[in-house]
PDB file of C-alpha atoms in Angstrom:
ATOM      1  CA  UNK H   1       2.156 -27.735  -3.669  1.00 85.00           C
ATOM      2  CA  UNK H   2       5.053 -29.186  -1.947  1.00 86.00           C
ATOM      3  CA  UNK H   3       4.343 -32.215  -1.720  1.00 84.00           C
ATOM      4  CA  UNK H   4       4.525 -31.647   2.313  1.00 85.00           C
ATOM      5  CA  UNK H   5       0.978 -33.052   4.082  1.00 87.00           C
ATOM      6  CA  UNK H   6       1.998 -34.315   7.184  1.00 89.00           C
ATOM      7  CA  UNK H   7       2.810 -30.891   8.838  1.00 89.00           C
ATOM      8  CA  UNK H   8      -0.025 -28.348  10.658  1.00 89.00           C
ATOM      9  CA  UNK H   9       0.685 -25.198  12.240  1.00 88.00           C
ATOM     10  CA  UNK H  10      -1.556 -23.338  14.048  1.00 89.00           C
ATOM     11  CA  UNK H  11      -1.590 -19.437  14.041  1.00 88.00           C
ATOM     12  CA  UNK H  12      -2.643 -16.263  16.154  1.00 90.00           C
ATOM     13  CA  UNK H  13      -2.995 -13.445  13.971  1.00 87.00           C
ATOM     14  CA  UNK H  14      -2.468 -10.289  15.535  1.00 87.00           C
ATOM     15  CA  UNK H  15      -3.818  -7.325  12.996  1.00 85.00           C
ATOM     16  CA  UNK H  16      -1.782  -4.168  12.683  1.00 84.00           C
ATOM     17  CA  UNK H  17      -3.282  -2.894   9.959  1.00 88.00           C
ATOM     18  CA  UNK H  18      -6.891  -1.276   9.695  1.00 84.00           C
ATOM     19  CA  UNK H  19      -9.413  -3.665   7.301  1.00 84.00           C
ATOM     20  CA  UNK H  20     -11.341  -1.727   4.705  1.00 88.00           C
ATOM     21  CA  UNK H  21      -8.128   0.912   4.175  1.00 92.00           C
ATOM     22  CA  UNK H  22      -6.989   0.189   0.597  1.00 92.00           C
ATOM     23  CA  UNK H  23      -3.326  -0.727   2.339  1.00 94.00           C
ATOM     24  CA  UNK H  24      -3.604  -4.456   1.488  1.00 92.00           C
ATOM     25  CA  UNK H  25      -4.054  -6.097   5.131  1.00 92.00           C
ATOM     26  CA  UNK H  26      -4.878  -8.887   4.309  1.00 92.00           C
ATOM     27  CA  UNK H  27      -2.631  -9.820   1.599  1.00 94.00           C
ATOM     28  CA  UNK H  28       0.149  -8.839   3.476  1.00 94.00           C
ATOM     29  CA  UNK H  29      -1.066 -10.816   6.159  1.00 94.00           C
ATOM     30  CA  UNK H  30      -1.377 -13.506   4.382  1.00 94.00           C
ATOM     31  CA  UNK H  31       1.936 -13.615   2.622  1.00 96.00           C
ATOM     32  CA  UNK H  32       3.746 -13.864   5.874  1.00 94.00           C
ATOM     33  CA  UNK H  33       2.136 -16.674   6.538  1.00 94.00           C
ATOM     34  CA  UNK H  34       3.570 -18.418   3.016  1.00 95.00           C
ATOM     35  CA  UNK H  35       6.739 -16.875   3.790  1.00 95.00           C
ATOM     36  CA  UNK H  36       6.544 -18.590   7.624  1.00 94.00           C
ATOM     37  CA  UNK H  37       5.344 -21.801   6.603  1.00 94.00           C
ATOM     38  CA  UNK H  38       7.682 -21.891   4.112  1.00 95.00           C
ATOM     39  CA  UNK H  39      10.320 -21.241   6.659  1.00 95.00           C
ATOM     40  CA  UNK H  40       9.316 -23.958   8.990  1.00 93.00           C
ATOM     41  CA  UNK H  41       9.114 -26.337   6.476  1.00 93.00           C
ATOM     42  CA  UNK H  42      13.131 -25.135   5.179  1.00 94.00           C
ATOM     43  CA  UNK H  43      12.267 -23.336   2.766  1.00 95.00           C
ATOM     44  CA  UNK H  44      10.855 -26.347   0.011  1.00 95.00           C
ATOM     45  CA  UNK H  45       9.330 -23.299  -2.177  1.00 95.00           C
ATOM     46  CA  UNK H  46      11.539 -20.808  -3.709  1.00 93.00           C
ATOM     47  CA  UNK H  47      10.893 -17.863  -3.906  1.00 92.00           C
ATOM     48  CA  UNK H  48       9.419 -17.365  -7.197  1.00 93.00           C
ATOM     49  CA  UNK H  49       7.279 -20.364  -6.359  1.00 95.00           C
ATOM     50  CA  UNK H  50       5.406 -18.384  -3.257  1.00 95.00           C
ATOM     51  CA  UNK H  51       5.177 -15.548  -5.660  1.00 94.00           C
ATOM     52  CA  UNK H  52       4.007 -17.892  -8.277  1.00 93.00           C
ATOM     53  CA  UNK H  53       1.284 -19.644  -6.261  1.00 95.00           C
ATOM     54  CA  UNK H  54       0.342 -16.269  -4.379  1.00 95.00           C
ATOM     55  CA  UNK H  55      -1.926 -15.268  -7.441  1.00 92.00           C
ATOM     56  CA  UNK H  56      -3.918 -18.038  -7.267  1.00 92.00           C
ATOM     57  CA  UNK H  57      -4.491 -17.157  -3.433  1.00 92.00           C
ATOM     58  CA  UNK H  58      -5.122 -13.559  -4.452  1.00 89.00           C
ATOM     59  CA  UNK H  59      -4.907 -10.028  -6.219  1.00 86.00           C
ATOM     60  CA  UNK H  60      -2.378  -8.364  -4.353  1.00 91.00           C
ATOM     61  CA  UNK H  61      -0.882 -10.952  -2.232  1.00 95.00           C
ATOM     62  CA  UNK H  62       2.424 -11.170  -4.341  1.00 95.00           C
ATOM     63  CA  UNK H  63       3.855  -7.434  -4.297  1.00 96.00           C
ATOM     64  CA  UNK H  64       3.903  -8.428  -0.653  1.00 95.00           C
ATOM     65  CA  UNK H  65       6.140 -11.144  -2.007  1.00 95.00           C
ATOM     66  CA  UNK H  66       8.451  -8.603  -3.064  1.00 95.00           C
ATOM     67  CA  UNK H  67      11.714  -6.239  -1.721  1.00 93.00           C
ATOM     68  CA  UNK H  68       9.447  -3.471  -0.784  1.00 93.00           C
ATOM     69  CA  UNK H  69       9.003  -1.701  -4.314  1.00 94.00           C
ATOM     70  CA  UNK H  70       7.038  -3.267  -7.735  1.00 95.00           C
ATOM     71  CA  UNK H  71       5.227  -2.534 -10.610  1.00 96.00           C
ATOM     72  CA  UNK H  72       2.325  -4.658 -10.566  1.00 95.00           C
ATOM     73  CA  UNK H  73       0.036  -5.222 -13.362  1.00 94.00           C
ATOM     74  CA  UNK H  74      -2.902  -7.347 -14.438  1.00 91.00           C
ATOM     75  CA  UNK H  75      -4.945  -8.177 -11.071  1.00 89.00           C
ATOM     76  CA  UNK H  76      -2.211  -7.111  -9.063  1.00 90.00           C
ATOM     77  CA  UNK H  77      -0.627 -10.172  -9.517  1.00 90.00           C
ATOM     78  CA  UNK H  78       2.121 -10.338 -12.248  1.00 93.00           C
ATOM     79  CA  UNK H  79       4.737  -8.633 -10.648  1.00 94.00           C
ATOM     80  CA  UNK H  80       8.072  -6.604 -11.653  1.00 94.00           C
ATOM     81  CA  UNK H  81       9.908  -5.967  -8.979  1.00 92.00           C
ATOM     82  CA  UNK H  82      12.055  -2.569  -8.534  1.00 93.00           C
ATOM     83  CA  UNK H  83      14.904  -1.409  -6.846  1.00 90.00           C
ATOM     84  CA  UNK H  84      13.612   1.443  -4.466  1.00 88.00           C
ATOM     85  CA  UNK H  85      14.717   4.510  -6.009  1.00 87.00           C
ATOM     86  CA  UNK H  86      14.637   6.548  -2.198  1.00 86.00           C
ATOM     87  CA  UNK H  87      16.083   5.597   0.539  1.00 83.00           C
ATOM     88  CA  UNK H  88      13.712   5.526   4.018  1.00 84.00           C
ATOM     89  CA  UNK H  89      10.600   8.587   3.865  1.00 93.00           C
ATOM     90  CA  UNK H  90       8.762   9.279   6.756  1.00 95.00           C
ATOM     91  CA  UNK H  91       4.300   9.528   6.102  1.00 96.00           C
ATOM     92  CA  UNK H  92       1.425   9.414   8.197  1.00 97.00           C
ATOM     93  CA  UNK H  93      -1.301   7.322   7.135  1.00 96.00           C
ATOM     94  CA  UNK H  94      -4.813   9.153   8.183  1.00 97.00           C
ATOM     95  CA  UNK H  95      -7.851   6.446   8.672  1.00 96.00           C
ATOM     96  CA  UNK H  96     -11.466   7.644   9.106  1.00 96.00           C
ATOM     97  CA  UNK H  97     -13.364   4.501  11.001  1.00 94.00           C
ATOM     98  CA  UNK H  98     -15.740   4.270   7.614  1.00 92.00           C
ATOM     99  CA  UNK H  99     -14.980   1.359   5.410  1.00 89.00           C
ATOM    100  CA  UNK H 100     -15.669   0.299   1.941  1.00 90.00           C
ATOM    101  CA  UNK H 101     -15.504  -2.682   0.471  1.00 88.00           C
ATOM    102  CA  UNK H 102     -13.615  -3.143  -3.525  1.00 86.00           C
ATOM    103  CA  UNK H 103     -16.967  -4.378  -5.117  1.00 91.00           C
ATOM    104  CA  UNK H 104     -18.006  -1.095  -4.082  1.00 93.00           C
ATOM    105  CA  UNK H 105     -16.062   1.519  -5.105  1.00 95.00           C
ATOM    106  CA  UNK H 106     -15.514  -0.955  -8.331  1.00 94.00           C
ATOM    107  CA  UNK H 107     -19.033  -0.227  -9.006  1.00 96.00           C
ATOM    108  CA  UNK H 108     -18.850   3.661  -8.979  1.00 97.00           C
ATOM    109  CA  UNK H 109     -15.831   3.601 -10.899  1.00 97.00           C
ATOM    110  CA  UNK H 110     -16.711   6.106 -14.457  1.00 97.00           C
ATOM    111  CA  UNK H 111     -14.996   4.682 -16.605  1.00 96.00           C
ATOM    112  CA  UNK H 112     -14.668   7.744 -18.863  1.00 96.00           C
ATOM    113  CA  UNK H 113     -13.061   9.524 -15.737  1.00 96.00           C
ATOM    114  CA  UNK H 114      -9.928   7.170 -15.560  1.00 97.00           C
ATOM    115  CA  UNK H 115      -6.840   8.491 -16.404  1.00 97.00           C
ATOM    116  CA  UNK H 116      -4.414   8.348 -19.056  1.00 96.00           C
ATOM    117  CA  UNK H 117      -1.450   8.709 -18.173  1.00 96.00           C
ATOM    118  CA  UNK H 118       0.932   5.496 -19.266  1.00 97.00           C
ATOM    119  CA  UNK H 119       1.729   3.760 -16.344  1.00 96.00           C
ATOM    120  CA  UNK H 120       5.371   3.018 -17.644  1.00 96.00           C
ATOM    121  CA  UNK H 121       5.914   6.715 -17.655  1.00 97.00           C
ATOM    122  CA  UNK H 122       4.550   7.374 -13.724  1.00 96.00           C
ATOM    123  CA  UNK H 123       6.892   4.846 -12.849  1.00 96.00           C
ATOM    124  CA  UNK H 124      10.107   5.998 -15.316  1.00 96.00           C
ATOM    125  CA  UNK H 125       9.352   9.979 -13.402  1.00 96.00           C
ATOM    126  CA  UNK H 126       9.166   7.700  -9.964  1.00 95.00           C
ATOM    127  CA  UNK H 127      13.287   5.933 -11.507  1.00 95.00           C
ATOM    128  CA  UNK H 128      14.457   9.129 -12.313  1.00 95.00           C
ATOM    129  CA  UNK H 129      13.047  11.300  -9.956  1.00 95.00           C
ATOM    130  CA  UNK H 130      12.402   9.883  -6.547  1.00 94.00           C
ATOM    131  CA  UNK H 131       9.634   9.796  -4.456  1.00 93.00           C
ATOM    132  CA  UNK H 132       8.522  13.616  -5.316  1.00 93.00           C
ATOM    133  CA  UNK H 133       8.316  12.089  -9.160  1.00 94.00           C
ATOM    134  CA  UNK H 134       9.368  15.260 -10.587  1.00 94.00           C
ATOM    135  CA  UNK H 135       6.055  16.584  -9.717  1.00 94.00           C
ATOM    136  CA  UNK H 136       2.180  15.754  -8.094  1.00 94.00           C
ATOM    137  CA  UNK H 137       0.599  14.865 -11.445  1.00 95.00           C
ATOM    138  CA  UNK H 138       2.585  11.921 -11.077  1.00 96.00           C
ATOM    139  CA  UNK H 139       0.346  10.323  -8.474  1.00 97.00           C
ATOM    140  CA  UNK H 140      -3.018   9.215  -9.787  1.00 97.00           C
ATOM    141  CA  UNK H 141      -5.285   6.776  -8.149  1.00 97.00           C
ATOM    142  CA  UNK H 142      -8.413   5.983 -10.028  1.00 97.00           C
ATOM    143  CA  UNK H 143     -10.344   4.653  -7.764  1.00 97.00           C
ATOM    144  CA  UNK H 144     -10.665   8.257  -5.752  1.00 98.00           C
ATOM    145  CA  UNK H 145     -13.511   9.411  -8.066  1.00 98.00           C
ATOM    146  CA  UNK H 146     -16.113   6.052  -6.937  1.00 98.00           C
ATOM    147  CA  UNK H 147     -15.012   6.283  -3.305  1.00 97.00           C
ATOM    148  CA  UNK H 148     -15.587   9.974  -2.690  1.00 98.00           C
ATOM    149  CA  UNK H 149     -18.618   9.841  -4.732  1.00 97.00           C
ATOM    150  CA  UNK H 150     -19.612   6.763  -2.281  1.00 96.00           C
ATOM    151  CA  UNK H 151     -18.758   8.925   0.475  1.00 96.00           C
ATOM    152  CA  UNK H 152     -18.126  12.674   0.328  1.00 96.00           C
ATOM    153  CA  UNK H 153     -17.040  13.028   3.892  1.00 96.00           C
ATOM    154  CA  UNK H 154     -13.560  11.768   2.375  1.00 97.00           C
ATOM    155  CA  UNK H 155     -12.836  14.128  -0.129  1.00 97.00           C
ATOM    156  CA  UNK H 156     -12.911  16.276   2.467  1.00 97.00           C
ATOM    157  CA  UNK H 157     -10.531  15.055   4.370  1.00 98.00           C
ATOM    158  CA  UNK H 158      -8.111  14.578   1.873  1.00 98.00           C
ATOM    159  CA  UNK H 159      -8.689  18.526   1.504  1.00 98.00           C
ATOM    160  CA  UNK H 160      -8.255  18.794   4.844  1.00 98.00           C
ATOM    161  CA  UNK H 161      -5.002  17.416   4.625  1.00 98.00           C
ATOM    162  CA  UNK H 162      -3.641  18.875   1.506  1.00 97.00           C
ATOM    163  CA  UNK H 163      -3.344  21.798   3.556  1.00 97.00           C
ATOM    164  CA  UNK H 164      -1.234  20.755   6.079  1.00 98.00           C
ATOM    165  CA  UNK H 165       1.555  22.555   5.781  1.00 97.00           C
ATOM    166  CA  UNK H 166       5.029  19.714   5.507  1.00 97.00           C
ATOM    167  CA  UNK H 167       2.912  16.927   3.562  1.00 97.00           C
ATOM    168  CA  UNK H 168       4.436  17.054  -0.188  1.00 96.00           C
ATOM    169  CA  UNK H 169       1.647  14.600  -1.904  1.00 97.00           C
ATOM    170  CA  UNK H 170      -1.463  13.850  -0.465  1.00 98.00           C
ATOM    171  CA  UNK H 171      -3.832  10.527  -2.190  1.00 98.00           C
ATOM    172  CA  UNK H 172      -5.837   7.759  -0.834  1.00 98.00           C
ATOM    173  CA  UNK H 173      -4.870   4.666  -0.777  1.00 97.00           C
ATOM    174  CA  UNK H 174      -5.759   1.771  -2.920  1.00 94.00           C
ATOM    175  CA  UNK H 175      -9.771   1.451  -2.940  1.00 94.00           C
ATOM    176  CA  UNK H 176      -9.882   3.604   0.212  1.00 94.00           C
ATOM    177  CA  UNK H 177     -10.373   4.427   2.589  1.00 96.00           C
ATOM    178  CA  UNK H 178      -6.953   5.406   4.330  1.00 97.00           C
ATOM    179  CA  UNK H 179      -4.932   8.610   2.892  1.00 98.00           C
ATOM    180  CA  UNK H 180      -1.819   8.574   2.886  1.00 97.00           C
ATOM    181  CA  UNK H 181       0.668  11.873   3.697  1.00 98.00           C
ATOM    182  CA  UNK H 182       4.042  11.956   2.200  1.00 97.00           C
ATOM    183  CA  UNK H 183       6.570  13.658   4.028  1.00 96.00           C
ATOM    184  CA  UNK H 184       5.996  15.090   8.105  1.00 96.00           C
ATOM    185  CA  UNK H 185       3.956  18.032   9.303  1.00 98.00           C
ATOM    186  CA  UNK H 186       5.808  20.850   9.804  1.00 98.00           C
ATOM    187  CA  UNK H 187       4.043  21.534  13.226  1.00 98.00           C
ATOM    188  CA  UNK H 188       3.591  17.424  14.014  1.00 97.00           C
ATOM    189  CA  UNK H 189       1.801  18.326  17.722  1.00 97.00           C
ATOM    190  CA  UNK H 190      -0.484  20.493  15.779  1.00 97.00           C
ATOM    191  CA  UNK H 191      -1.725  17.798  13.570  1.00 98.00           C
ATOM    192  CA  UNK H 192      -2.259  15.403  15.709  1.00 97.00           C
ATOM    193  CA  UNK H 193      -4.055  17.042  17.801  1.00 96.00           C
ATOM    194  CA  UNK H 194      -6.249  18.792  15.059  1.00 96.00           C
ATOM    195  CA  UNK H 195      -6.692  15.107  12.854  1.00 97.00           C
ATOM    196  CA  UNK H 196      -6.256  12.184  15.850  1.00 95.00           C
ATOM    197  CA  UNK H 197      -8.358  13.654  17.693  1.00 94.00           C
ATOM    198  CA  UNK H 198     -11.528  13.651  15.580  1.00 95.00           C
ATOM    199  CA  UNK H 199     -14.412  11.524  15.884  1.00 95.00           C
ATOM    200  CA  UNK H 200     -13.838   8.155  13.858  1.00 95.00           C
ATOM    201  CA  UNK H 201     -10.054   9.071  12.498  1.00 96.00           C
ATOM    202  CA  UNK H 202      -6.985   7.967  13.292  1.00 96.00           C
ATOM    203  CA  UNK H 203      -3.543   8.943  12.521  1.00 96.00           C
ATOM    204  CA  UNK H 204      -0.517   6.453  11.632  1.00 94.00           C
ATOM    205  CA  UNK H 205       2.688   7.409  11.211  1.00 95.00           C
ATOM    206  CA  UNK H 206       4.947   5.604   9.706  1.00 93.00           C
ATOM    207  CA  UNK H 207       8.117   5.384   7.139  1.00 93.00           C
ATOM    208  CA  UNK H 208       8.011   3.291   3.768  1.00 92.00           C
ATOM    209  CA  UNK H 209      10.128   0.241   4.351  1.00 90.00           C
ATOM    210  CA  UNK H 210      12.002  -2.593   2.413  1.00 91.00           C
ATOM    211  CA  UNK H 211      12.834  -6.138   2.625  1.00 91.00           C
ATOM    212  CA  UNK H 212      16.789  -6.677   2.784  1.00 89.00           C
ATOM    213  CA  UNK H 213      18.000  -9.218   0.297  1.00 86.00           C
ATOM    214  CA  UNK H 214      19.487 -12.857   1.371  1.00 85.00           C
ATOM    215  CA  UNK H 215      16.751 -16.128   1.872  1.00 84.00           C
ATOM    216  CA  UNK H 216      14.774 -16.281   5.035  1.00 88.00           C
ATOM    217  CA  UNK H 217      14.499 -12.130   5.223  1.00 91.00           C
ATOM    218  CA  UNK H 218      11.796 -10.867   6.029  1.00 92.00           C
ATOM    219  CA  UNK H 219      10.468  -7.127   6.548  1.00 91.00           C
ATOM    220  CA  UNK H 220      11.286  -5.804  10.038  1.00 85.00           C
ATOM    221  CA  UNK H 221       9.917  -2.126  11.186  1.00 72.00           C
ATOM    222  CA  UNK H 222      11.949   0.293  12.356  1.00 59.00           C
ATOM    223  CA  UNK H 223       9.101   2.305  14.235  1.00 51.00           C
TER     224      UNK H 223
END
């Protein structure tokens, strides 16, 4: 794309995000590779060009070239940057070992059960009220229905997580199978003892992060 043909890279990928989790792990890796290669070559491509080209490689890569918060439409490749309406927010990601492929989930989707809510109205609620969005009904994932139909145990896990005191919102991420829980358990030790010790279940306490403004700046975790 940039006309550079005399440079090659060898990279080692250390996966931190589980596969088939609905977390965009592979897309995030691709975005990081694009950003890193562009930096090593002296930034021959602009941020706008990276965003444009990313849509040709995959649906969700574009989001990871944002600053961490964005409104995405189309296949996910049409991105409108959004200023994060909240600061650092704690959450826990609960991931069962069993996975689901995206085609499998979409194949089980019942279109009659799709939400009738206007996504832009939901976006407005998050922008006005922050992470709470003025109610749990703003948290909608149409892919929960097919994922839960495919793996009923996944719905049972979400129901158990909804009972944990301290979590404000609990929902499956993307096409699954991870479930994110916004907030912190009132008793973290008891929560970890109950869920992280379950066979085939892993718990990842984490927090939302944003990429700072400026050229050459990438995401940095603080945990």
